[in-house]
Amino acid sequence: MKTMVWNRLLVFMMISTVMGVSVKTSEAEDVYKIQTMEDVVVTATRTTERIMDVPVTTEVITREKIEMSGATHVGDLIGKYITGHYHKYNGLLSPVGLRGFRTDAHGDDVKGHVLILVDGHRIGTGNAAKLNVDRIERIEVIKGPASALYGSAAMGGVINLITRKGQGKPSLTLSGDYGSFNYYKGRVSGEGEVNERFRFHAVTSYEDVDDYDDPKFGTVYNTWETKKNFGMNLSYALTSNHELRLGGNYADLTGGYPSWANFMTYGGYVKSARQNYDKSHGYADLEYNGDFFDKAVHWRALGYHLWDRNHWNYGSPDPESDQTKYTDTTWGTDHQFTWNTAPWNTLVFGLNLEKLEKESSGVSGGQPAAPFTPGMEYNSQAYFLQDALDVWNNRVNIVGAVRYDRFELTTRKPKTGTFASFVEKDEAYNHTSPKLGIGIKFLDELLRVRGNVGQGFKSPSADQLSAQYKTNTNVTYVGNPDLDPETSLTYEIGFDIFHDLLTFRTAYFHTDYKDKIVQTTTTLNGQRAVTWRNSGDAKIAGFDLNLAWAMGRTFHWPLGLSLWSNVTFNTTKKDEETNKDLKYISDYEVKSGLDLQYNGFSAQLSYVLVGPQMIDNWDTWPATTEKKESFNFWDMTLRYRFANHWEVRGSVLNLFNDRVEWVRGYLMPKRNYLVGVSYTF
C-alpha cells in the first residue's frame, strides 16, 4: 500500500509538469543543471555537437547521476536510468537492451544487437556487469540503428562509455564503502593537470560481497563476488594542436552462481552449490588527436586491444575437472578524418580494421572435452562517410551517413575435445548501411522537430556461416554460407522543447526487423545435422518520452531540485511469421526521480517500473512461452561534501523491499544498505 501511494504521487507530479506548469526565468544559481540544448555529445555523429543539433534520440547519464546511483557497474546504471531492456542474472551477467534489441545473453560482443563502446571503440563485451563505473565521466546512449557509423550489432542503438581524462589541480582520493551482505570496497584514485601538457586520471579498487538475501527465498547461496579493478588515462599534448592519450582498464572478476533445489517449483537454493566463474576483462587503447590546415581538418587515430574471458567451473569437488573456457582477443584500429569544408558543412570519413580470435576449451570428468561452441576468427574492414549540413543560419540540420563492412569469418577447431571430423572453413560477405536524419528548429531554438531513417545490421557468427564438423557423439554442425545478416530498418519522428527550466522530448519509432537467424535442422548425407537459416520478419514500434524540470529555479527556491522521467511505450512488438508478441520486450518502462542539491548536500530518490513481457519458461524442454508480470522498486541516495576534503554517503536500494525480478527465477537482493566515506588530498 505504501508503494502504491508513492507511485501515484510521482505520476501526479509528472502529469502536473506536462499539463500545466508555469515556467519562470530565474537569476538564481543553477545548482542542479538539467540537460539543455547547449550540452554537447560525440557519439551520434562521431563529432562534438550540441544535443540540439543531433537529429537522433540521444540520452546522457552524467557523472552526477553516476555518483548518485548507488550502482557499482554499468548494467545497473542502464537498468536505473535508460528505458529499453535490462536482463540481469545473478552471477555477474547483465545484458542490456534498447528499442527491442539487446546485447547477447551471455555477453558475447559480436553476437549482440546493441553495441557497447568505450571512448568510441568497441569495448569487447556485451555483459554490462563487467564494466566498473569509477572511471566513467558520462555515458551517451544513442537509441535506434547506428550501423552507418559503427557497423555490426548497432541495431537497437549504441552505449558509449566516455572515460575521465583528468582535470584541475592534481589530487588523490581515498575511499571506502561498506554495506549489506558484508559488502566492502576500497578505492584509491588520482587525477589532475600536472602542467600545460600532461594530465592524468587513474583509479584502483578492491570490491567484495557475500551471498545476498532476496525478499522471498532468503539467502541466495553462492552469489558471492570479488572484483579487482585498475584503470587509467594518461594524456600528453605534443603541441597545441596534437595530443596523445594512453588508456585502459583491467578487471579481475570472480564469483559464484547459485543452483535451485528444484527448477520445477523454485522452492529454494542449494546451500552447497559450488559453481563459480572467472569473467575477467580488459582493454588498452592509444589515441592521437591532431588538427591540420588551420584546424580545418582533424585526424583521430585509435589503436586498441580488447581481451575478454568467460570461464565457468560447474561445481565438481575438483574445480578443474568440469569446466568451459572462452577467451576473446581483439586487435583493432580506427581512423577518422573530420573536414570542416565550410562553416555550414562538416565531412567525416574514415576506416576501421579489426581481428578477433575466440579460443574455446573444455574439461569433463577431468578429461579434455569439446566446449559448447568452437573457436572462431573474425577479420573485418569498414569504411564510413558522413556529411552534416547546418543551413538557414543553423535552423536546419541534415546528417547523412553510409558505411561499408566486409567480413571474413573462420570456424576454428577448439583447443580441446575429440571430433569425428572437423574442417576449418572460411566464408566472406559484405554489407552496406545507410542513414539520414533532419532536424528543424523554431522559436529561437525553443522547439525542434526531427526525423531520421536508418538501417542496422548484425553479422552472422563464424560458425553460423562456416561450421563443418561432427562431434564424437555423432552430432553434425554445418554452417550456411547463404545466410544474410539480420537487418533492421527504422524510421523515427519526434519533437523537443529545450528551455533553461524545462526540457521535454518525445519520439515515435517504427522498426522492420528482417532475416532473424535461427538454429534449425537439415539432412546431410542422409543424416540429421544442425544448421542455421534466416527466418521471418518482425515489427517493433513505440514512443520514447523524456522530461527534466528544474523545479528549484522555477519557484526561486534556495536549493537545486530537479524532476526527471524517462518513459517508453512499446505499442507494437509482433513476430510477422507467428503473429505473436516478441519476447523480452516489456509493454512499458518508467524510470523517474527527484534530484536535490543544497550547498554540499545531495540526494536522489529514483523509481523504476517495468511492465509485462512475454518470456521463455525453461522449466520444461522444450521451453514454453508465458507472460511475466510487471515489477517496480525505489532507491534513495544521500551525499554530503564538507570541509573541502571530506565526503560521506549512504544508499538504500530497493527501499520498500519489493520483489525485483529482471529475469524470471533470478530474484535480486531485498532492501539493502550502503555507506561510504572519501577523503581528497
XYZ file of C-alpha atoms in Angstrom:
681
model
C 0.000 0.000 0.000
C 2.816 2.402 0.842
C 4.463 1.746 -2.530
C 1.180 2.396 -4.343
C 0.806 5.779 -2.624
C 4.294 6.833 -3.670
C 3.686 5.617 -7.229
C 0.538 7.707 -7.519
C 2.298 10.752 -6.091
C 5.064 10.565 -8.663
C 2.628 10.036 -11.541
C 0.646 13.085 -10.359
C 3.817 15.189 -10.329
C 4.728 14.064 -13.833
C 1.264 14.828 -15.214
C 1.205 18.225 -13.499
C 4.529 19.067 -15.069
C 3.422 18.243 -18.600
C -0.088 19.700 -18.378
C 0.256 22.971 -16.598
C 3.481 24.137 -15.034
C 4.139 27.879 -15.126
C 7.801 28.213 -16.144
C 9.576 31.374 -14.975
C 13.036 32.719 -15.582
C 15.307 32.951 -12.584
C 18.500 34.721 -11.710
C 19.328 32.167 -9.029
C 22.351 29.951 -9.445
C 21.629 26.690 -11.273
C 22.785 24.331 -8.539
C 21.500 21.221 -10.277
C 21.764 21.611 -14.035
C 19.261 19.850 -16.273
C 20.127 18.900 -19.826
C 19.900 21.889 -22.193
C 20.377 22.442 -25.903
C 23.933 23.673 -25.245
C 25.072 20.310 -23.865
C 27.363 18.506 -26.295
C 27.569 14.855 -27.334
C 30.008 12.990 -29.566
C 28.506 9.557 -30.233
C 25.592 10.378 -32.538
C 27.749 11.859 -35.326
C 31.291 10.926 -34.167
C 31.880 14.681 -33.786
C 31.299 17.161 -30.963
C 27.808 18.604 -31.469
C 25.177 20.321 -29.373
C 22.462 17.869 -28.482
C 20.040 20.313 -30.166
C 21.850 19.791 -33.497
C 21.700 15.980 -33.426
C 18.529 14.554 -35.036
C 18.636 11.125 -33.326
C 17.346 10.269 -29.857
C 20.284 10.759 -27.508
C 20.287 10.287 -23.734
C 23.142 11.074 -21.357
C 23.949 9.669 -17.915
C 26.073 12.387 -16.325
C 28.825 11.974 -13.747
C 26.484 13.440 -11.123
C 23.886 10.740 -11.809
C 26.536 8.022 -11.741
C 27.658 9.184 -8.293
C 24.074 9.320 -7.016
C 23.028 5.936 -8.424
C 24.393 3.552 -5.807
C 25.378 1.339 -8.764
C 28.751 -0.366 -8.984
C 28.609 -1.397 -12.649
C 27.229 -0.131 -15.957
C 24.419 -2.692 -16.121
C 22.715 -1.329 -13.011
C 23.156 2.236 -14.329
C 21.318 1.337 -17.537
C 18.671 -0.503 -15.525
C 18.060 2.572 -13.379
C 18.180 5.407 -15.925
C 17.673 4.184 -19.529
C 14.469 2.628 -20.853
C 14.928 -0.343 -23.154
C 15.591 -3.700 -21.539
C 17.737 -4.977 -18.695
C 18.298 -8.716 -18.410
C 20.100 -9.108 -15.087
C 21.047 -12.541 -13.776
C 22.822 -13.295 -10.526
C 26.339 -14.453 -11.329
C 27.700 -11.164 -12.745
C 25.806 -11.319 -16.047
C 23.812 -8.307 -17.271
C 22.895 -7.960 -20.967
C 21.295 -4.596 -21.785
C 18.811 -3.562 -24.458
C 17.454 -0.665 -26.490
C 14.420 -0.385 -28.771
C 13.529 -4.086 -28.604
C 17.097 -5.372 -29.153
C 19.791 -6.337 -26.647
C 23.341 -7.486 -26.226
C 23.978 -11.233 -26.326
C 22.506 -13.160 -23.380
C 25.972 -14.461 -22.427
C 27.782 -11.212 -23.165
C 29.381 -12.305 -26.468
C 30.270 -8.976 -28.055
C 29.943 -9.968 -31.727
C 26.608 -11.777 -31.266
C 24.688 -8.848 -29.782
C 22.148 -6.444 -31.278
C 23.222 -3.447 -29.154
C 26.818 -2.172 -29.248
C 28.814 -1.077 -26.181
C 31.752 1.274 -26.809
C 34.413 2.895 -24.653
C 35.749 6.243 -25.888
C 34.382 5.468 -29.348
C 35.665 1.922 -29.953
C 34.224 -1.496 -29.111
C 34.813 -2.484 -25.519
C 34.865 -6.210 -26.256
C 31.895 -7.466 -24.226
C 28.119 -7.220 -24.189
C 27.970 -8.023 -20.470
C 27.493 -4.644 -18.799
C 28.039 -6.136 -15.321
C 31.747 -6.404 -16.141
C 32.128 -2.648 -16.573
C 33.095 -0.629 -13.499
C 31.729 2.923 -13.099
C 34.688 4.534 -11.296
C 36.407 5.762 -14.475
C 33.336 6.913 -16.384
C 32.762 10.639 -16.909
C 29.441 10.152 -18.683
C 27.526 7.612 -20.764
C 25.971 8.590 -24.078
C 23.143 6.372 -25.324
C 22.012 6.516 -28.950
C 18.626 4.885 -29.480
C 17.912 3.423 -32.892
C 20.182 1.945 -35.580
C 23.735 3.313 -35.773
C 25.355 0.796 -38.136
C 26.032 3.595 -40.649
C 28.787 4.782 -38.296
C 29.560 1.797 -36.042
C 28.806 -1.349 -38.047
C 27.532 -4.709 -36.834
C 25.475 -5.043 -33.635
C 24.342 -1.393 -33.606
C 20.727 -2.326 -34.408
C 18.945 -1.195 -31.260
C 21.486 1.511 -30.522
C 24.895 2.336 -29.078
C 26.069 2.803 -25.485
C 29.313 4.801 -25.364
C 31.262 4.961 -22.085
C 33.326 8.147 -22.055
C 36.112 7.880 -19.502
C 37.588 10.504 -17.193
C 40.741 12.128 -18.563
C 41.744 14.248 -15.529
C 41.206 17.920 -14.781
C 42.066 20.607 -12.243
C 44.823 20.625 -9.667
C 46.369 17.165 -9.043
C 44.596 15.362 -6.223
C 44.469 11.978 -4.505
C 41.283 10.432 -3.087
C 40.990 7.568 -0.605
C 37.555 5.967 -0.419
C 35.867 3.157 1.496
C 32.351 1.680 1.377
C 30.547 -0.890 3.485
C 27.089 -2.372 3.063
C 24.648 -5.223 3.410
C 25.750 -8.835 2.846
C 29.261 -7.946 4.068
C 29.857 -5.712 1.083
C 33.024 -3.644 1.199
C 35.030 -1.669 -1.313
C 38.309 0.182 -1.047
C 39.376 2.640 -3.741
C 42.324 4.899 -4.450
C 42.098 7.416 -7.273
C 44.067 10.364 -8.537
C 43.668 12.917 -11.284
C 44.760 16.334 -12.419
C 46.680 18.554 -14.789
C 50.370 18.300 -13.892
C 51.290 21.099 -16.296
C 50.064 22.592 -19.559
C 50.955 19.406 -21.433
C 50.283 16.442 -19.148
C 47.076 15.330 -17.394
C 46.002 12.020 -15.928
C 43.283 10.013 -14.231
C 43.901 6.659 -12.523
C 41.891 4.503 -10.141
C 42.296 1.116 -8.491
C 39.760 -0.688 -6.315
C 39.018 -3.922 -4.492
C 35.387 -4.952 -4.012
C 33.879 -7.966 -2.274
C 30.399 -9.153 -1.259
C 28.986 -12.354 0.267
C 25.822 -14.208 -0.748
C 22.793 -11.923 -0.757
C 19.224 -12.373 0.537
C 16.116 -11.897 -1.608
C 12.613 -10.950 -0.334
C 11.076 -14.404 -0.949
C 13.587 -17.239 -0.595
C 16.065 -15.794 1.887
C 19.750 -16.432 1.215
C 20.649 -16.908 -2.441
C 23.579 -19.230 -1.847
C 26.708 -18.951 -3.978
C 26.199 -15.392 -5.226
C 29.459 -14.015 -3.791
C 31.531 -11.676 -5.965
C 35.092 -10.384 -5.864
C 36.219 -7.565 -8.184
C 39.669 -6.066 -8.630
C 39.895 -3.110 -10.992
C 42.646 -0.866 -12.270
C 42.304 1.750 -14.996
C 43.943 4.938 -16.177
C 44.221 7.634 -18.821
C 47.481 9.488 -19.490
C 47.245 12.449 -21.886
C 50.164 14.432 -23.286
C 49.900 17.468 -25.570
C 52.766 17.349 -28.068
C 51.808 20.855 -29.235
C 48.669 22.966 -29.004
C 47.261 21.037 -31.990
C 48.440 17.491 -31.298
C 47.739 15.232 -28.314
C 48.361 11.598 -27.375
C 46.352 9.568 -24.870
C 47.192 6.150 -23.448
C 44.371 4.442 -21.577
C 42.992 1.132 -20.466
C 41.408 -0.972 -17.777
C 41.870 -4.424 -16.280
C 39.169 -6.122 -14.214
C 39.704 -9.388 -12.346
C 36.143 -10.651 -11.817
C 35.346 -13.865 -9.967
C 32.294 -15.171 -8.151
C 29.720 -17.916 -7.824
C 26.324 -18.621 -9.319
C 23.511 -20.442 -7.487
C 21.565 -23.641 -8.099
C 17.860 -24.166 -7.495
C 16.878 -27.099 -5.337
C 14.152 -27.792 -7.901
C 13.749 -25.836 -11.140
C 10.173 -27.072 -11.449
C 8.988 -25.417 -8.240
C 11.575 -22.739 -7.425
C 11.444 -23.785 -3.781
C 14.849 -22.558 -2.638
C 18.560 -22.549 -3.338
C 21.147 -25.277 -2.811
C 23.386 -24.255 0.077
C 26.252 -26.489 -1.051
C 26.374 -25.114 -4.617
C 29.947 -24.766 -5.874
C 29.639 -23.368 -9.383
C 31.937 -20.427 -9.921
C 33.251 -18.249 -12.717
C 36.089 -16.040 -13.879
C 34.735 -13.247 -16.093
C 37.804 -11.042 -16.204
C 38.012 -8.336 -18.828
C 40.475 -5.742 -20.059
C 41.394 -3.323 -22.809
C 44.112 -0.858 -23.737
C 43.997 1.943 -26.274
C 46.305 4.565 -27.755
C 44.648 7.656 -29.226
C 46.043 10.518 -31.278
C 44.168 13.746 -31.995
C 45.619 16.301 -34.375
C 44.478 19.472 -36.146
C 45.753 20.454 -39.576
C 45.294 23.261 -42.136
C 44.449 25.915 -39.585
C 42.138 23.448 -37.765
C 40.032 22.803 -40.847
C 40.943 19.096 -40.727
C 41.027 16.905 -37.613
C 42.540 13.410 -37.545
C 41.633 10.988 -34.773
C 43.589 7.741 -34.805
C 42.926 4.849 -32.410
C 44.716 1.591 -31.848
C 43.191 -0.800 -29.320
C 43.498 -4.253 -27.813
C 40.487 -5.995 -26.224
C 40.527 -9.091 -24.029
C 37.518 -10.909 -22.579
C 37.358 -14.159 -20.581
C 34.322 -16.279 -19.764
C 35.358 -19.265 -17.669
C 32.827 -21.480 -15.862
C 33.531 -24.216 -13.313
C 30.473 -26.438 -12.947
C 30.601 -27.468 -9.306
C 32.726 -30.604 -9.132
C 34.737 -31.099 -5.917
C 37.809 -30.606 -8.079
C 37.105 -27.239 -9.777
C 39.395 -28.146 -12.673
C 37.565 -31.366 -13.569
C 34.419 -29.872 -15.141
C 34.735 -26.516 -16.869
C 34.393 -24.463 -20.053
C 36.545 -21.528 -21.040
C 36.218 -18.920 -23.815
C 38.721 -16.143 -24.393
C 38.230 -13.379 -26.980
C 41.214 -11.332 -28.121
C 40.803 -8.373 -30.485
C 43.264 -6.044 -32.174
C 41.814 -3.036 -33.957
C 42.473 0.381 -35.365
C 40.046 3.184 -36.170
C 40.872 6.331 -38.153
C 38.536 9.280 -38.557
C 39.071 12.484 -40.527
C 36.776 15.441 -39.876
C 36.901 18.180 -42.516
C 35.094 21.470 -41.953
C 34.693 22.277 -45.632
C 32.602 25.378 -44.835
C 31.045 26.990 -41.737
C 27.842 25.137 -42.619
C 29.264 21.782 -43.750
C 31.267 19.060 -41.970
C 32.504 15.946 -43.743
C 33.550 12.857 -41.752
C 35.224 9.863 -43.344
C 37.318 7.030 -42.021
C 38.075 3.344 -41.743
C 38.113 0.568 -39.177
C 40.135 -2.674 -39.185
C 39.697 -5.464 -36.631
C 40.804 -9.013 -35.995
C 39.088 -11.073 -33.293
C 40.091 -14.573 -32.228
C 37.908 -16.700 -29.953
C 39.662 -19.600 -28.243
C 37.479 -22.258 -26.635
C 38.248 -25.270 -24.477
C 36.519 -27.619 -22.061
C 37.071 -30.316 -19.440
C 34.594 -33.042 -18.481
C 35.245 -35.693 -15.847
C 38.809 -34.474 -15.566
C 39.492 -35.102 -19.262
C 39.826 -32.571 -22.114
C 36.444 -32.187 -23.811
C 34.773 -30.278 -26.587
C 33.244 -26.937 -25.428
C 29.708 -25.892 -26.354
C 30.898 -23.741 -29.279
C 34.045 -23.983 -31.409
C 36.792 -21.437 -31.811
C 36.214 -18.595 -34.251
C 38.103 -15.882 -36.093
C 36.697 -12.599 -37.406
C 38.526 -10.265 -39.784
C 36.672 -7.109 -40.725
C 37.325 -3.965 -42.734
C 34.979 -0.997 -42.803
C 34.824 2.414 -44.483
C 32.361 5.125 -43.477
C 31.328 8.545 -44.765
C 29.106 11.200 -43.196
C 28.079 14.670 -44.314
C 26.472 17.148 -41.893
C 24.809 20.320 -43.217
C 23.780 23.233 -40.970
C 21.755 25.539 -43.202
C 19.466 28.563 -42.860
C 21.596 30.011 -40.093
C 21.733 26.634 -38.332
C 17.954 26.354 -38.198
C 18.066 23.143 -40.249
C 20.484 20.284 -39.536
C 20.802 17.461 -42.069
C 23.023 14.430 -41.444
C 23.547 11.594 -43.908
C 25.907 8.648 -43.436
C 26.827 5.353 -45.067
C 29.185 2.539 -44.079
C 30.588 -0.443 -45.974
C 31.629 -3.518 -43.969
C 33.419 -6.624 -45.205
C 33.816 -9.734 -43.044
C 35.999 -12.808 -43.413
C 34.921 -15.427 -40.858
C 36.512 -18.749 -39.951
C 35.369 -21.565 -37.670
C 38.382 -22.921 -35.765
C 38.821 -26.259 -34.032
C 38.670 -25.889 -30.238
C 41.832 -26.353 -28.217
C 40.345 -29.463 -26.547
C 37.999 -32.295 -27.448
C 37.801 -35.089 -29.977
C 35.728 -34.845 -33.133
C 34.670 -37.402 -35.676
C 35.635 -34.749 -38.243
C 36.418 -31.040 -38.267
C 37.038 -28.827 -41.317
C 38.181 -25.244 -40.698
C 36.357 -23.188 -43.329
C 36.375 -19.518 -44.356
C 33.398 -17.513 -45.566
C 33.208 -13.849 -46.549
C 30.457 -11.330 -47.195
C 29.899 -7.563 -47.236
C 27.158 -5.190 -46.197
C 26.286 -1.510 -46.678
C 24.361 0.524 -44.075
C 22.827 3.974 -44.812
C 21.266 6.608 -42.549
C 19.645 10.035 -42.988
C 18.354 12.487 -40.374
C 16.995 16.037 -40.286
C 16.174 18.498 -37.504
C 14.347 21.841 -37.902
C 14.333 24.477 -35.135
C 11.648 27.059 -34.398
C 11.024 29.863 -31.897
C 14.675 30.792 -31.386
C 15.611 27.117 -30.830
C 12.955 26.584 -28.176
C 11.285 23.923 -30.341
C 12.822 21.349 -32.654
C 11.080 18.889 -34.972
C 13.209 15.973 -36.137
C 13.100 12.765 -38.113
C 15.522 10.122 -39.270
C 15.644 6.802 -41.043
C 18.440 4.261 -40.870
C 19.457 0.656 -41.195
C 21.083 -1.543 -38.585
C 22.552 -4.999 -39.010
C 24.096 -7.873 -37.094
C 26.654 -10.105 -38.734
C 26.172 -13.879 -38.700
C 28.686 -15.541 -36.401
C 31.554 -17.558 -37.844
C 30.014 -20.931 -37.002
C 26.642 -19.919 -38.441
C 28.347 -19.266 -41.787
C 31.191 -21.766 -41.972
C 30.912 -24.602 -39.433
C 31.653 -28.078 -40.795
C 32.294 -30.610 -38.055
C 30.904 -33.728 -36.368
C 31.242 -34.363 -32.645
C 32.276 -37.719 -31.227
C 28.605 -38.175 -30.258
C 27.692 -38.007 -33.975
C 26.082 -34.541 -33.896
C 26.873 -32.740 -37.152
C 27.060 -28.949 -37.421
C 27.074 -27.316 -40.822
C 27.148 -23.579 -41.494
C 25.005 -21.847 -44.088
C 27.146 -19.689 -46.410
C 23.968 -18.212 -47.918
C 22.907 -16.567 -44.656
C 22.075 -12.885 -44.845
C 22.899 -10.624 -41.902
C 19.996 -9.706 -39.665
C 18.804 -6.195 -40.554
C 16.505 -3.530 -39.201
C 15.044 -0.503 -40.943
C 13.881 2.170 -38.501
C 12.215 5.494 -39.031
C 11.648 7.949 -36.214
C 9.849 11.278 -35.889
C 9.694 13.500 -32.850
C 9.916 16.935 -31.325
C 11.908 18.501 -28.496
C 11.340 21.517 -26.254
C 14.530 22.946 -24.760
C 14.219 25.620 -22.084
C 16.587 26.546 -19.266
C 13.985 25.295 -16.777
C 12.136 22.574 -18.666
C 13.168 20.007 -21.259
C 10.619 17.747 -22.903
C 11.421 15.330 -25.724
C 9.280 12.728 -27.439
C 9.663 10.461 -30.457
C 7.727 7.751 -32.283
C 9.828 4.916 -33.693
C 8.950 2.077 -36.057
C 11.304 -0.802 -36.898
C 11.013 -3.507 -39.540
C 13.225 -6.374 -38.367
C 14.184 -8.830 -41.119
C 16.122 -12.064 -41.624
C 16.413 -13.156 -37.998
C 18.924 -16.019 -37.763
C 17.627 -19.159 -36.026
C 19.036 -22.615 -35.459
C 17.320 -25.455 -37.282
C 17.967 -28.972 -38.549
C 18.622 -30.327 -42.032
C 19.710 -33.564 -43.687
C 23.321 -34.017 -44.761
C 24.435 -37.256 -46.428
C 21.289 -38.897 -45.140
C 21.924 -37.854 -41.527
C 20.405 -35.172 -39.314
C 22.539 -32.014 -38.982
C 22.287 -28.739 -37.080
C 22.408 -25.606 -39.243
C 21.085 -22.018 -39.363
C 18.649 -20.113 -41.553
C 17.059 -16.697 -41.941
C 13.552 -16.880 -40.538
C 10.748 -14.406 -40.711
C 10.264 -10.699 -40.037
C 9.029 -8.652 -37.093
C 7.780 -5.160 -36.313
C 8.641 -3.072 -33.263
C 7.123 0.359 -32.634
C 6.542 2.720 -29.761
C 7.119 6.077 -28.101
C 10.012 7.500 -26.082
C 9.356 10.424 -23.711
C 11.977 12.323 -21.697
C 11.250 15.061 -19.182
C 13.526 17.185 -16.977
C 12.249 20.094 -14.887
C 14.417 22.419 -12.768
C 11.785 22.898 -10.071
C 14.037 24.791 -7.664
C 14.837 27.556 -10.121
C 11.266 27.661 -11.409
C 9.944 28.583 -7.955
C 13.045 30.561 -6.854
C 13.821 28.105 -4.088
C 17.276 28.435 -2.463
C 18.169 24.871 -3.479
C 18.554 22.757 -6.579
C 15.588 20.447 -7.099
C 15.029 18.624 -10.393
C 12.377 16.158 -11.515
C 13.259 13.798 -14.357
C 11.435 10.978 -16.081
C 12.260 8.656 -18.981
C 9.341 6.629 -20.351
C 8.980 4.129 -23.207
C 5.755 2.574 -24.506
C 6.240 -0.391 -26.857
C 2.947 -0.333 -28.746
C 3.888 -2.947 -31.360
C 6.213 -5.960 -30.977
C 4.920 -8.628 -33.335
C 6.593 -11.600 -34.969
C 5.185 -11.432 -38.510
C 5.551 -15.188 -39.045
C 3.709 -16.334 -35.901
C 1.657 -13.165 -35.236
C 2.696 -13.425 -31.585
C 4.377 -10.907 -29.325
C 8.157 -10.807 -29.432
C 9.735 -11.992 -26.216
C 11.701 -9.927 -23.689
C 10.166 -6.584 -24.712
C 8.065 -5.017 -21.965
C 4.831 -3.163 -22.707
C 6.210 -0.050 -20.989
C 9.017 1.205 -18.785
C 9.168 4.230 -16.467
C 12.405 5.443 -14.892
C 11.948 8.614 -12.877
C 13.370 10.511 -9.951
C 13.991 13.638 -7.923
C 17.469 15.152 -7.543
C 18.242 17.667 -4.811
C 21.327 19.754 -4.041
C 21.882 22.340 -1.328
C 25.385 23.577 -0.568
C 27.368 20.345 -0.121
C 24.324 18.115 0.349
C 22.915 15.952 -2.496
C 20.044 13.487 -2.599
C 18.309 11.343 -5.192
C 15.058 9.406 -4.942
C 14.561 7.188 -8.009
C 11.790 4.908 -9.203
C 11.782 2.092 -11.776
C 8.677 0.435 -13.232
C 9.000 -2.387 -15.794
C 5.825 -3.568 -17.485
C 4.698 -7.062 -18.508
C 6.541 -9.013 -21.198
C 6.436 -12.420 -22.865
C 9.292 -14.746 -21.891
C 10.533 -18.321 -22.223
C 9.894 -20.667 -19.311
C 12.693 -23.249 -19.261
C 11.204 -25.450 -16.527
C 10.436 -27.976 -19.253
C 12.010 -28.920 -22.564
C 11.183 -27.505 -24.989
C 10.525 -24.165 -23.316
C 7.017 -22.759 -23.073
C 6.109 -19.117 -23.562
C 4.372 -17.230 -20.781
C 3.704 -13.708 -19.562
C 5.983 -12.224 -16.936
C 4.199 -9.602 -14.843
C 5.389 -6.080 -14.065
C 7.567 -5.083 -11.116
C 8.857 -1.854 -9.587
C 11.293 -0.586 -6.968
C 12.652 2.595 -5.356
C 16.227 3.611 -4.479
C 17.482 6.517 -2.378
C 20.989 8.007 -2.088
C 22.312 10.834 0.143
C 25.735 12.503 -0.116
C 27.376 15.304 1.837
C 30.637 17.069 0.966
C 32.242 19.257 3.631
C 35.484 20.909 4.734
C 36.737 20.859 1.097
C 38.122 17.346 1.538
C 35.525 15.016 3.028
C 32.516 13.225 1.575
C 30.089 10.881 3.352
C 27.347 8.990 1.534
C 24.646 6.422 2.028
C 22.217 4.494 -0.177
C 19.112 2.428 0.487
C 18.493 0.187 -2.517
C 15.123 -1.488 -3.063
C 13.731 0.906 -0.494
C 10.353 -0.829 0.018
C 11.697 -4.399 -0.166
C 9.937 -5.169 -3.468
C 10.341 -8.377 -5.451
C 12.736 -7.294 -8.212
C 12.969 -9.893 -10.957
C 14.607 -8.671 -14.175
C 14.727 -12.316 -15.357
C 12.246 -14.986 -14.280
C 13.661 -17.041 -11.429
C 16.557 -14.677 -10.661
C 15.409 -12.507 -7.769
C 17.539 -9.510 -6.875
C 18.534 -8.505 -3.311
C 15.999 -7.424 -0.719
C 16.260 -3.961 0.843
C 19.966 -3.311 1.335
C 22.187 -0.512 2.546
C 25.466 1.069 1.533
C 27.534 3.702 3.382
C 30.867 5.236 2.455
C 33.402 7.954 3.135
C 36.074 9.631 0.993
C 38.944 11.991 1.711
C 40.658 14.021 -1.013
C 44.187 15.369 -0.563
